[in-house]
Every structure is written in structure tokens, then in C-alpha cells.
Coordinates of C-alpha atoms in Angstrom, one line a residue:
X1 CA 0.0 0.0 0.0
X2 CA 1.4 3.4 -0.9
X3 CA 0.4 6.6 0.8
X4 CA -0.2 9.8 -1.0
X5 CA 1.6 12.1 1.4
X6 CA 4.0 11.5 4.3
X7 CA 5.5 14.1 6.5
X8 CA 8.1 12.5 8.6
X9 CA 9.7 14.7 11.3
X10 CA 12.8 12.9 12.3
X11 CA 14.4 15.0 15.0
X12 CA 14.3 18.4 16.5
X13 CA 17.1 20.7 15.4
X14 CA 17.4 21.7 19.1
X15 CA 17.6 18.0 20.2
X16 CA 20.9 17.2 22.0
X17 CA 20.4 13.5 22.1
X18 CA 22.3 11.1 19.9
X19 CA 19.2 9.0 19.2
X20 CA 15.8 10.0 17.6
X21 CA 13.9 12.6 19.6
X22 CA 10.5 11.1 18.7
X23 CA 10.4 8.0 21.0
X24 CA 7.9 9.5 23.5
X25 CA 4.2 8.8 23.2
X26 CA 2.3 11.5 21.4
X27 CA -0.8 12.8 23.2
X28 CA -3.8 12.7 20.9
X29 CA -5.5 16.0 20.2
X30 CA -8.9 16.2 18.6
X31 CA -9.6 18.4 15.6
X32 CA -11.3 21.7 16.6
X33 CA -12.9 22.2 13.2
X34 CA -13.8 20.2 10.1
X35 CA -10.8 21.7 8.2
X36 CA -7.9 21.4 10.6
X37 CA -6.9 17.7 10.5
X38 CA -3.4 18.4 9.3
X39 CA -2.9 21.2 11.7
X40 CA -4.1 19.0 14.6
X41 CA -1.5 16.4 13.5
X42 CA 1.2 19.0 13.3
X43 CA 0.3 20.4 16.7
X44 CA 0.6 16.8 18.2
X45 CA 4.0 16.4 16.7
X46 CA 5.2 19.8 17.8
X47 CA 3.9 19.3 21.4
X48 CA 5.9 16.0 21.5
X49 CA 9.0 18.1 20.7
X50 CA 8.3 20.4 23.5
X51 CA 6.8 23.3 21.5
X52 CA 4.0 24.9 23.5
X53 CA 3.0 27.9 21.4
X54 CA 1.6 25.8 18.5
X55 CA -2.2 25.7 18.8
X56 CA -4.3 25.7 15.7
X57 CA -4.8 29.5 15.8
X58 CA -1.1 30.0 16.0
X59 CA -0.4 27.5 13.2
X60 CA -2.9 29.3 11.0
X61 CA -1.3 32.6 11.8
X62 CA 2.2 31.3 11.0
X63 CA 1.0 29.6 7.8
X64 CA -0.8 32.8 6.7
X65 CA -3.8 30.8 5.7
X66 CA -6.6 28.5 7.0
X67 CA -6.5 26.6 3.7
X68 CA -3.5 24.4 4.6
X69 CA -2.1 21.8 2.2
X70 CA 0.4 19.1 3.2
X71 CA 3.3 21.3 2.0
X72 CA 2.1 23.9 4.5
X73 CA 2.5 21.3 7.3
X74 CA 6.1 20.7 6.2
X75 CA 6.8 24.4 6.4
X76 CA 5.2 24.7 9.8
X77 CA 7.2 21.8 11.2
X78 CA 10.3 23.3 9.8
X79 CA 9.5 26.8 11.2
X80 CA 9.0 25.3 14.7
X81 CA 12.4 23.4 14.5
X82 CA 11.5 19.9 13.3
X83 CA 13.7 18.7 10.5
X84 CA 11.3 17.1 8.1
X85 CA 11.2 15.0 4.9
X86 CA 8.1 15.2 2.9
X87 CA 7.2 12.4 0.5
X88 CA 4.4 13.0 -1.9
X89 CA 3.1 11.6 -5.2
X90 CA 1.9 15.0 -6.3
X91 CA 4.4 17.9 -6.5
X92 CA 1.9 20.8 -6.4
X93 CA -1.8 21.1 -6.6
X94 CA -4.1 18.4 -8.1
X95 CA -6.4 20.3 -10.4
X96 CA -9.2 17.7 -9.9
X97 CA -9.5 19.0 -6.3
X98 CA -11.6 21.8 -7.9
X99 CA -14.4 19.3 -7.6
X100 CA -13.9 18.9 -3.8
X101 CA -16.0 21.3 -1.8
X102 CA -13.2 21.9 0.7
X103 CA -10.9 23.2 -1.9
X104 CA -13.2 24.7 -4.6
X105 CA -13.5 28.3 -3.2
X106 CA -9.7 28.8 -2.8
X107 CA -8.1 26.5 -5.3
X108 CA -6.8 29.2 -7.7
X109 CA -5.3 31.3 -4.9
X110 CA -4.0 28.1 -3.2
X111 CA -2.4 26.9 -6.4
X112 CA -0.2 30.0 -6.7
X113 CA 0.9 29.8 -3.0
X114 CA 1.4 26.0 -3.0
X115 CA 3.4 26.0 -6.2
X116 CA 5.7 28.7 -4.7
X117 CA 6.1 26.7 -1.5
X118 CA 7.2 23.6 -3.5
X119 CA 9.6 25.7 -5.6
X120 CA 11.1 27.4 -2.5
X121 CA 11.4 24.3 -0.3
X122 CA 15.0 23.3 -1.1
X123 CA 16.3 26.8 -0.5
X124 CA 14.8 27.0 3.0
X125 CA 15.9 23.5 4.0
X126 CA 12.8 21.5 3.5
X127 CA 13.4 18.1 1.7
X128 CA 10.6 17.0 -0.6
X129 CA 10.7 13.6 -2.2
X130 CA 8.5 12.9 -5.2
X131 CA 7.6 9.3 -4.4
X132 CA 5.0 7.1 -2.7
X133 CA 5.9 5.4 0.6
X134 CA 5.4 1.7 1.0
X135 CA 4.1 0.1 4.1
X136 CA 7.6 -1.4 4.7
X137 CA 9.2 2.0 4.4
X138 CA 6.7 3.6 6.7
X139 CA 7.2 0.8 9.3
X140 CA 11.0 1.2 9.1
X141 CA 10.7 5.0 9.5
X142 CA 8.5 4.6 12.6
X143 CA 10.8 2.0 14.1
X144 CA 13.8 4.3 13.7
X145 CA 12.2 7.7 14.4
X146 CA 8.8 7.1 16.0
X147 CA 6.5 9.5 14.3
X148 CA 5.1 10.3 10.9
X149 CA 2.1 12.2 9.6
X150 CA 0.5 10.1 6.9
X151 CA -2.4 11.5 5.0
X152 CA -4.6 9.2 3.0
X153 CA -7.9 9.3 1.2
X154 CA -10.3 7.5 3.5
X155 CA -12.3 6.4 0.4
X156 CA -9.3 4.3 -0.6
X157 CA -9.1 2.4 2.7
X158 CA -10.7 -1.0 3.1
X159 CA -11.7 -2.7 6.3
X160 CA -9.9 -6.1 6.8
X161 CA -12.6 -7.4 9.1
X162 CA -15.6 -6.7 6.8
X163 CA -13.7 -6.5 3.5
X164 CA -15.6 -3.3 2.7
X165 CA -14.7 0.3 2.0
X166 CA -14.1 2.1 5.3
X167 CA -16.8 4.7 5.8
X168 CA -16.2 8.1 7.3
X169 CA -18.6 7.2 10.1
X170 CA -16.4 4.2 11.0
X171 CA -13.3 6.3 11.0
X172 CA -15.0 8.8 13.3
X173 CA -16.1 6.0 15.7
X174 CA -12.7 4.3 15.5
X175 CA -10.3 7.2 15.5
X176 CA -11.9 9.8 17.7
X177 CA -13.4 7.7 20.5

């Protein structure tokens, strides 16, 4: 199974330890809004690194937008001191997102900003890899570094127990308690 996007913080720039800084358990934080799943994940990672001023409102302020894309999360992690590698199968904006209600209203504006973020990433020290990540690669990363933000399309997930497509209702029940 390949993921579409993986943000893999692998150590804090401020960490003094020889080993990975991400061995500690990460405290779960629920989303505050329907649109902040990536920001909630970013906040969880940053809090595990000891960053305290990283609530959703602060992350939106630093990102300069509420319409955050995965590349925005990479920049946020970097801004707050987490060295990050970002794997993605899409360098830039997928134009078919214009059909998604979440993206439709801001897609043109987002496209310009997101394309600039991808172009500027190497010069600011953000590593972007244009490749899918296999389950084995993800497991190896987690074993070595302990944390990854993996974004997947829930419509592409299947339940191994019932052999059906995972519904959003099931995800809510399973993942949010």
C-alpha cells in the first residue's frame, strides 16, 4: 500500500540526544474544526517536541492561511524546529481538487501559493521527495524515528474485518473515541 503524502519529522534541530527525539508517546488532540486535521497532527508532533505555542490558531497565523495543504505542514514543522522529509506523489496542486467542496473556493489562490512553497522548499531547507511510501518504508521509519504524519484518502481504505470500504462514520467512531 502506498500513501499519497508523508510528513516525517525525524528529529528536532534543538535536540541534544544522539538518538531519535521522537520516541515518546504522542498525546492525541482532537480536531477543533472540520478543516484542521493536518494542523491537529502538526500540533501533536510539535507538542511532543516540547513546543508549547503551537495551537491551531497560532499555526494558521504562521502559515498565513486557514486553507492548509500538506506542504504547508512541512513548512510549519520546519518553522518550529523539526527537521522534516516530505514524501508526496503530487508535486503541487491536483487540479481535480476543484471538484472537492473543501478546496473549490480557494483553489486558484491556493495553487499559486502551494506551487511557490514547493519551488522554494529546497532553498529553505525542506526536503521534498516525489515518491510514494510503501508500508515497509513507513514501518522502518516509525521504528527508527517514532513519528510520521500520513495523509490518506479514506475512500481508498478497506476494512480487513468486513472487507468493505471504510466509511467516514467508521473512521470517526474508531479514530476519535
